[in-house]
Short mmCIF file of C-alpha atoms in Angstrom, two decimals:
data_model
loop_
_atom_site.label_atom_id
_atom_site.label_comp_id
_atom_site.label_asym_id
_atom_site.label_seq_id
_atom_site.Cartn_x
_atom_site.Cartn_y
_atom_site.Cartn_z
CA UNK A 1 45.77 14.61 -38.37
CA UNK A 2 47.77 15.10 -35.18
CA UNK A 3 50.58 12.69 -34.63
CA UNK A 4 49.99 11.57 -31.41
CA UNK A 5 51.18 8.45 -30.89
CA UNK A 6 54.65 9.82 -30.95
CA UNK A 7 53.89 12.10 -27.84
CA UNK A 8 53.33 8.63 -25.50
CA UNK A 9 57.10 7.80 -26.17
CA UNK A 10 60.11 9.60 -24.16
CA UNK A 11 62.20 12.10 -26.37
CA UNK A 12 64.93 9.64 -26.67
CA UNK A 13 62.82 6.86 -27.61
CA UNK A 14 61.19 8.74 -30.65
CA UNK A 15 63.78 7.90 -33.43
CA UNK A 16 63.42 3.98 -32.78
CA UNK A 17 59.37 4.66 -33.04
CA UNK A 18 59.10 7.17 -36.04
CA UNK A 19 57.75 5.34 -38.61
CA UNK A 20 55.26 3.51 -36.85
CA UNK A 21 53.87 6.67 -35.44
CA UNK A 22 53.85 7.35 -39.08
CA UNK A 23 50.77 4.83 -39.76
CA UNK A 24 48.82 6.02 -37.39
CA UNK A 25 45.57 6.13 -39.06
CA UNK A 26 46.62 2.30 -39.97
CA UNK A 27 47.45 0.90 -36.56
CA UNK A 28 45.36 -0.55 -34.09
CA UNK A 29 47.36 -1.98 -31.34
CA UNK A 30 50.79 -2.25 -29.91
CA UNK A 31 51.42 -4.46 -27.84
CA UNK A 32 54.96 -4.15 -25.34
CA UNK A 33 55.89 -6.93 -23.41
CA UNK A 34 59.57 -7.18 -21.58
CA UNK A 35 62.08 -9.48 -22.86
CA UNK A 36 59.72 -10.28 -25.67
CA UNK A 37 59.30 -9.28 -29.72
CA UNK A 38 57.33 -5.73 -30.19
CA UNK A 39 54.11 -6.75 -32.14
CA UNK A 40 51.46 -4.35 -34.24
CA UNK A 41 48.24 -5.06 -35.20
CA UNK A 42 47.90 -3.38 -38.42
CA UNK A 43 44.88 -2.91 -40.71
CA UNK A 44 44.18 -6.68 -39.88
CA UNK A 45 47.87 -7.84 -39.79
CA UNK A 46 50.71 -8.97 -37.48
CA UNK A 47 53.94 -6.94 -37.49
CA UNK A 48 57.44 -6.80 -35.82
CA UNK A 49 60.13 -4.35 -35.64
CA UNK A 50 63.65 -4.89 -36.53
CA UNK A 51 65.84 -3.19 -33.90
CA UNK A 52 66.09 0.18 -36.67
CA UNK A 53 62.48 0.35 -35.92
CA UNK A 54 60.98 -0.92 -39.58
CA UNK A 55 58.41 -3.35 -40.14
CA UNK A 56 59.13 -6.86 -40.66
CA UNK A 57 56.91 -9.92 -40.90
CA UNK A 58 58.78 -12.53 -38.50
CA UNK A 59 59.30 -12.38 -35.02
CA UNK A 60 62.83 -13.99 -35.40
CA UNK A 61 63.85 -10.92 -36.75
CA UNK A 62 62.07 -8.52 -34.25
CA UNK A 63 63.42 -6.58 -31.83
CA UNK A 64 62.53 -7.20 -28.19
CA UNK A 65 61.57 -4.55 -25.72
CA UNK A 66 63.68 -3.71 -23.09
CA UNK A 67 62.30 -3.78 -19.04
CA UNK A 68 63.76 -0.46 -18.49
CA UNK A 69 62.24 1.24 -21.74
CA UNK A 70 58.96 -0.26 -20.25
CA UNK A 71 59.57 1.65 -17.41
CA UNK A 72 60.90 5.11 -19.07
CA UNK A 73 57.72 4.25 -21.20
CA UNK A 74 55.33 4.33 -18.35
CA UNK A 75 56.66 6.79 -16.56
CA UNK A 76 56.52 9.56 -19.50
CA UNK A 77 53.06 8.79 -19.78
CA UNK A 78 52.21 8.94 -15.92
CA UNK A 79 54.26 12.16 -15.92
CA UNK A 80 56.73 10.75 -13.95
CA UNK A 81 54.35 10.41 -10.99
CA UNK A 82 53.03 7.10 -10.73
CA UNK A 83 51.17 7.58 -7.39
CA UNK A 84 48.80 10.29 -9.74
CA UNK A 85 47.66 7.55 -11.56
CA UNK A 86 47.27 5.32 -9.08
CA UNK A 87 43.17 5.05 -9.75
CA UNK A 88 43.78 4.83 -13.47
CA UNK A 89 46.24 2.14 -13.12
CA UNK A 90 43.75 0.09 -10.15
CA UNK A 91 41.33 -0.29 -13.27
CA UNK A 92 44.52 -1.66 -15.76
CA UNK A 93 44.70 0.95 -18.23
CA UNK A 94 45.57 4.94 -18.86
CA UNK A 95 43.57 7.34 -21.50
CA UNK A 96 46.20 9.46 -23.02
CA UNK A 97 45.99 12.38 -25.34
CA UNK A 98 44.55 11.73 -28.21
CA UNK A 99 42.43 9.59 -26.68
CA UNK A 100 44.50 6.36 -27.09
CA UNK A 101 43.94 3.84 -24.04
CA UNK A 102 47.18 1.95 -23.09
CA UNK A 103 46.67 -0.86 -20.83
CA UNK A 104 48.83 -2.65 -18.15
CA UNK A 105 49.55 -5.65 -16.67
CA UNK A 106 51.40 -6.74 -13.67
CA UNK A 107 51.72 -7.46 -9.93
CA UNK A 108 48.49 -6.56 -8.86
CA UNK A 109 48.81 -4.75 -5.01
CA UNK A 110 45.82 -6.13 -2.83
CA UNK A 111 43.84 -4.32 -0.05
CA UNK A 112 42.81 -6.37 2.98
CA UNK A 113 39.47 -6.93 1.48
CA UNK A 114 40.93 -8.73 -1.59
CA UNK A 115 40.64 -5.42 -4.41
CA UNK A 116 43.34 -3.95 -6.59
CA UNK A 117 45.01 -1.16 -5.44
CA UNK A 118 47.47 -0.73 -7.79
CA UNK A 119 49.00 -2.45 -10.34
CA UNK A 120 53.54 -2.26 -9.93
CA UNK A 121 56.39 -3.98 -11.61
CA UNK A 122 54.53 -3.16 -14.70
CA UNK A 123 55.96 -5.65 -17.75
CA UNK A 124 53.29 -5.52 -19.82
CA UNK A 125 51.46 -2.46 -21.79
CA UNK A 126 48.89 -2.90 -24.76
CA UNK A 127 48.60 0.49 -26.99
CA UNK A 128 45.04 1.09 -28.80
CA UNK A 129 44.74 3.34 -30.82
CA UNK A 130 41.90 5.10 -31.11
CA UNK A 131 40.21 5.79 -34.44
CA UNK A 132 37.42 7.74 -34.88
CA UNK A 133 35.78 6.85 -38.60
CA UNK A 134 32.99 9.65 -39.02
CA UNK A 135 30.56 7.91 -41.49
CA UNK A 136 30.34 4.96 -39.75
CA UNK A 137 27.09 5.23 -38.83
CA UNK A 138 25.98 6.54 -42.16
CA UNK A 139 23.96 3.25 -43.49
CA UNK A 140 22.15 2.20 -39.89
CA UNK A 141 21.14 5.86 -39.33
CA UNK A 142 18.04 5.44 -41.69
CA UNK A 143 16.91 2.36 -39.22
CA UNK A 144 17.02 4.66 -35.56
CA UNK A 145 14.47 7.24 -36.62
CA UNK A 146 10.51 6.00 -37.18
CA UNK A 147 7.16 8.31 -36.94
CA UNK A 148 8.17 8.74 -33.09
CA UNK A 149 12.09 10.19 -33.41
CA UNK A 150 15.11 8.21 -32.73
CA UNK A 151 14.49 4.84 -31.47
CA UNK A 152 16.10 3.22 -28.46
CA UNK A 153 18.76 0.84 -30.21
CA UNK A 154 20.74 -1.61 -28.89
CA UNK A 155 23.83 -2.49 -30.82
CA UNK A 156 25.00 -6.02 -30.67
CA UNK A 157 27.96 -8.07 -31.59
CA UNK A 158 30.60 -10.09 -31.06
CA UNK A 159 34.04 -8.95 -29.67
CA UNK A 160 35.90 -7.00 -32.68
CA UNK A 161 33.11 -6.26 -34.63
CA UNK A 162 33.17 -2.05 -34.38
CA UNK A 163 29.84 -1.62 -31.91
CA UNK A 164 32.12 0.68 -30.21
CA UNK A 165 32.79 2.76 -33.23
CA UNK A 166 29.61 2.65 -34.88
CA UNK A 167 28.37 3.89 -31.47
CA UNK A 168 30.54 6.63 -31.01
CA UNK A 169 29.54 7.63 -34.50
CA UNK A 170 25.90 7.46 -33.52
CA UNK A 171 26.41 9.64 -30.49
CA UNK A 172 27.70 12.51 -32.35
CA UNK A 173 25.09 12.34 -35.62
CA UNK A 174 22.29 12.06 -33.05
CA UNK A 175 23.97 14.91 -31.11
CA UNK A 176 25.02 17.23 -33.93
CA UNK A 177 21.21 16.80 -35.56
CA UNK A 178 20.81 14.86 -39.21
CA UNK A 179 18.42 14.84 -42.22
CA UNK A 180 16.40 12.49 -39.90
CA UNK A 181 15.67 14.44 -36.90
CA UNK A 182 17.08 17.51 -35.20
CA UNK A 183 19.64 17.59 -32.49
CA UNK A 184 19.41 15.88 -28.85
CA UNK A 185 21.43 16.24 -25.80
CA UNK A 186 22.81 13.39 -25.19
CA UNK A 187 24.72 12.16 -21.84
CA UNK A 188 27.25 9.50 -21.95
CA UNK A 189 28.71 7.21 -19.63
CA UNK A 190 31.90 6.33 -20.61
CA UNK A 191 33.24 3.76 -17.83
CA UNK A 192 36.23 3.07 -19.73
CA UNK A 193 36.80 6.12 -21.43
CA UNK A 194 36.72 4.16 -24.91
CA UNK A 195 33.85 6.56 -26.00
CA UNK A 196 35.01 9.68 -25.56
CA UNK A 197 38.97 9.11 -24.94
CA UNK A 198 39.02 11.76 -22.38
CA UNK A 199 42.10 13.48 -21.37
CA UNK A 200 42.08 15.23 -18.18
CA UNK A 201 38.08 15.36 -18.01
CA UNK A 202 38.24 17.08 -22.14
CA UNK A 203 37.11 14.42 -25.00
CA UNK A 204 39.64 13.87 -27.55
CA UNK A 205 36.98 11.91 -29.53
CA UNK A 206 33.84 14.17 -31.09
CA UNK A 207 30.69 13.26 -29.87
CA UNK A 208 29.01 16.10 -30.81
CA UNK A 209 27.56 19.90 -29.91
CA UNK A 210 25.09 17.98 -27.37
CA UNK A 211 27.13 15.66 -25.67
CA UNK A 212 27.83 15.83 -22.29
CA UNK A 213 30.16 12.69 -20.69
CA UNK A 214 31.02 11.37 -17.31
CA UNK A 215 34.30 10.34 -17.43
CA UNK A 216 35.80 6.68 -15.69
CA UNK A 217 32.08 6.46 -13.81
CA UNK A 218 30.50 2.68 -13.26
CA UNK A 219 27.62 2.84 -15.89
CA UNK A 220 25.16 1.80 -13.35
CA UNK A 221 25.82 5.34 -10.50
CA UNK A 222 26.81 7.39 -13.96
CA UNK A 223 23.48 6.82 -15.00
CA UNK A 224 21.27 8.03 -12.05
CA UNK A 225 23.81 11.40 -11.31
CA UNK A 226 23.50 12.57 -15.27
CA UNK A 227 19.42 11.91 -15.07
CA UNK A 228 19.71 13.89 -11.96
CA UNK A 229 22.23 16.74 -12.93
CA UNK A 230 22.31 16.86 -16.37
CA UNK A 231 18.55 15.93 -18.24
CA UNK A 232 19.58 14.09 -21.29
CA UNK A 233 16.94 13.23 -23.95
CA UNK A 234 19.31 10.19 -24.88
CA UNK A 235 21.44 7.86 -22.34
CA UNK A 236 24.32 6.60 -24.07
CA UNK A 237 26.41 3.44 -22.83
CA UNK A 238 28.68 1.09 -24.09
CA UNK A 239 29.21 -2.58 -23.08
CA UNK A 240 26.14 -3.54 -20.90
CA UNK A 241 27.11 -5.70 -18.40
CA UNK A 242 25.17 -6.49 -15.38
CA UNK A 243 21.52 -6.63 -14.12
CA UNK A 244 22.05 -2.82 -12.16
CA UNK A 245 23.01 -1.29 -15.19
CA UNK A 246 19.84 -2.47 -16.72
CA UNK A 247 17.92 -1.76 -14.37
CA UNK A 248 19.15 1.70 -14.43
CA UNK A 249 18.60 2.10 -18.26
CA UNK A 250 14.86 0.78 -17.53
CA UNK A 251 14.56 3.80 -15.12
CA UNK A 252 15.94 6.29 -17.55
CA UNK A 253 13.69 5.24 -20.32
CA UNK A 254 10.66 5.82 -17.72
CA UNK A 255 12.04 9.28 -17.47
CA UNK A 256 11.57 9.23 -21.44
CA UNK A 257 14.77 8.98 -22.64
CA UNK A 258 15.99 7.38 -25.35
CA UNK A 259 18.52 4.63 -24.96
CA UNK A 260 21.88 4.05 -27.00
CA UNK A 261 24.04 0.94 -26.10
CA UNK A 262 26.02 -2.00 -26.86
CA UNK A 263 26.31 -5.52 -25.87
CA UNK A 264 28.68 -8.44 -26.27
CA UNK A 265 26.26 -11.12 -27.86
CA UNK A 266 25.83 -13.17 -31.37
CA UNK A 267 21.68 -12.87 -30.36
CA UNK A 268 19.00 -11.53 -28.05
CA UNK A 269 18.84 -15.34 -26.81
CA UNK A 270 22.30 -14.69 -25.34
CA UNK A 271 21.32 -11.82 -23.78
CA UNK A 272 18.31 -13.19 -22.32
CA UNK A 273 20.56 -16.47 -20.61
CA UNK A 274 23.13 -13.62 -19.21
CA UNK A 275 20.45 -11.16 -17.50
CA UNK A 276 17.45 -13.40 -17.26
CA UNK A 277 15.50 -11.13 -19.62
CA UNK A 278 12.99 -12.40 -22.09
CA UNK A 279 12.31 -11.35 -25.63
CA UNK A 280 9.77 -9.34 -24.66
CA UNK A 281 11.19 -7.08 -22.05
CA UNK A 282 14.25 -6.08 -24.35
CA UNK A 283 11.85 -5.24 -26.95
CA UNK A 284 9.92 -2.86 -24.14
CA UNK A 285 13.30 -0.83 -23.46
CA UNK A 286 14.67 -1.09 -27.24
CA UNK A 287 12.54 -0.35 -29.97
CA UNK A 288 15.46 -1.33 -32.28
CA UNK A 289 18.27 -4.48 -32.07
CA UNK A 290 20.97 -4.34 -34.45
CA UNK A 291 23.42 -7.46 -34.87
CA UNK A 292 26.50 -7.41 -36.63
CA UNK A 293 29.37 -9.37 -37.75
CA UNK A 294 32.52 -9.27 -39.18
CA UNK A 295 32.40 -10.33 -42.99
CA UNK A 296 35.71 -10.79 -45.17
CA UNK A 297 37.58 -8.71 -42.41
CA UNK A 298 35.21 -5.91 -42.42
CA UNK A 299 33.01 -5.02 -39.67
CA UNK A 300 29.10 -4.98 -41.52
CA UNK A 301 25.46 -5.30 -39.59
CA UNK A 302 24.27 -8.67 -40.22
CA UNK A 303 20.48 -7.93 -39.23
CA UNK A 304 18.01 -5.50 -38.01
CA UNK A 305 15.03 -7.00 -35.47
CA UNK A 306 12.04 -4.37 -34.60
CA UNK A 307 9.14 -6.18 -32.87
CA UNK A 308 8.03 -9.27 -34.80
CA UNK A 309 9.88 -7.72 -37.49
CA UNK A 310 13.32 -8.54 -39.31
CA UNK A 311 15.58 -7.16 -41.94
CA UNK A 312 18.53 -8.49 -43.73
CA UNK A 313 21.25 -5.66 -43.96
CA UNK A 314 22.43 -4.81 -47.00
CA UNK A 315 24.58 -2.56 -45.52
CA UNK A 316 28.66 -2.83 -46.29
CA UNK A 317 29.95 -0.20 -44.47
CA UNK A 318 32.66 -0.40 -41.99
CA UNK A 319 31.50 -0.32 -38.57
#
């Protein structure tokens, strides 16, 4: 695997961060604040570095990061042109190469009308690192196809509980083709570029031989221009989040497509007080609900609901 997390750092900054580029398949987030300890999130754990770079287990003995690496930070990943990113950094975060999202935080910069321009005097950056686990949609796969093909599914869980990976994963079995059905074209909207991890308009993140994406697009207009341009057999979204973007996934579905997507949620009730939906109309757009949870750490479905019908996973694979 390429190492790319030591590409976001300037060249003189790469000795300090060396060995934590080194975990990369282990790391999930790091998280740079100025004046303050440098923390990882690491397969499920808390981490500091010691001013040498290496791991250690209290902040006390952590390192702190400096304002002006911040800066020499940000600017090697804006290319030393800040005013290029200027859209990317109104929404609060950057997709790198590699397809690693780093987000910001600052002084927002207002227009008249009371939105974010830009975000400046940036002192606060959060690294993910993306992580592509192909597989992880191995054990719900069986579930999405019936008599009729794949089924619209929506995935739901609570934050941190892999919908976004197990989606992703979805995507590109569903694109690619499986023992279950053959291969669909599939057109994502990827508002946050957490699906794909695009770079420069290219996925770093496979989502299969059939998969086209928009890029940075609100769900909602991303929808209607790929129905329009780009006749997808399956809509793929993550994160639904407001009344237009179901009402756009309700006219997609009339077009006969097949719906893929997420949702923050512990049940359909919650979903039902958040868009005024009941039971019944979610189960006219998705055939198929799946819940999960996080169990002992690891991210496993907790339930399957089809119509009247329920089913107890049994599943224990990572989402």
């Amino acid at each position: 695997m390429e190492n790319t997390i030591i590409q976001l750092f300037p060249e003189k900054q790469r000795g300090f961060w060396r060995q934590t580029a080194s975990f990369q398949k282990d790391i999930q987030e790091i998280r740079l604040r100025a004046g303050r300890p440098i923390v990882i999130y690491m397969a499920g754990r808390e981490m500091f570095l010691d001013r040498n770079g290496y791991f250690v287990d209290s902040s006390s003995r952590a390192v702190c990061m400096l304002s002006e690496e911040l800066e020499g930070l940000l600017g090697h990943i804006c290319h030393y042109s800040l005013y290029a990113f200027e859209d990317e950094l109104r929404q609060g975060f950057i997709t790198v190469k590699g397809g690693h999202r780093v987000g910001v935080a600052g002084q927002a910069v207002l227009e008249n009308d009371g939105r974010i321009r830009t975000i400046k005097n940036i002192s606060f950056m959060n690294i993910r690192i993306s992580h592509e686990v192909k597989g992880a949609a191995d054990g719900v796969l069986p579930r999405l196809y019936g008599t009729g093909g794949l089924k619209s599914t929506l995935i739901l869980s609570p934050p941190g509980c892999g919908k976004t990976t197990l989606l992703r994963d979805l995507i590109r079995q569903v694109s690619d083709g499986n023992e279950y059905g053959p291969g669909m074209t599939v057109g994502v909207v990827d508002e946050r570029s957490e699906l794909a991890g695009s770079y420069c308009g290219i996925p770093q993140n496979d989502l299969g031989i059939r998969t086209d994406v928009l890029d940075a697009c609100p769900k909602a207009a991303g929808m209607l221009l790929l129905l329009r341009s780009m006749s997808p057999q399956v809509i793929a979204i993550d994160e639904l989040g407001s009344r237009e973007e179901l009402e756009q996934l309700k006219s997609a579905a009339a077009c006969g497509c097949r719906i893929l997507a997420t949702a923050h949620g512990e049940s359909p009730e919650d979903l039902e007080r958040r868009f005024g939906v009941d039971r019944r109309g979610w189960e006219q757009l998705f055939d198929l609900t799946v819940l999960l949870r996080k169990e002992n750490g690891r991210c496993v479905v907790r339930q399957y609901l089809e119509g009247n019908k329920s089913y107890t996973s049994v599943d224990r694979r990572d989402a």
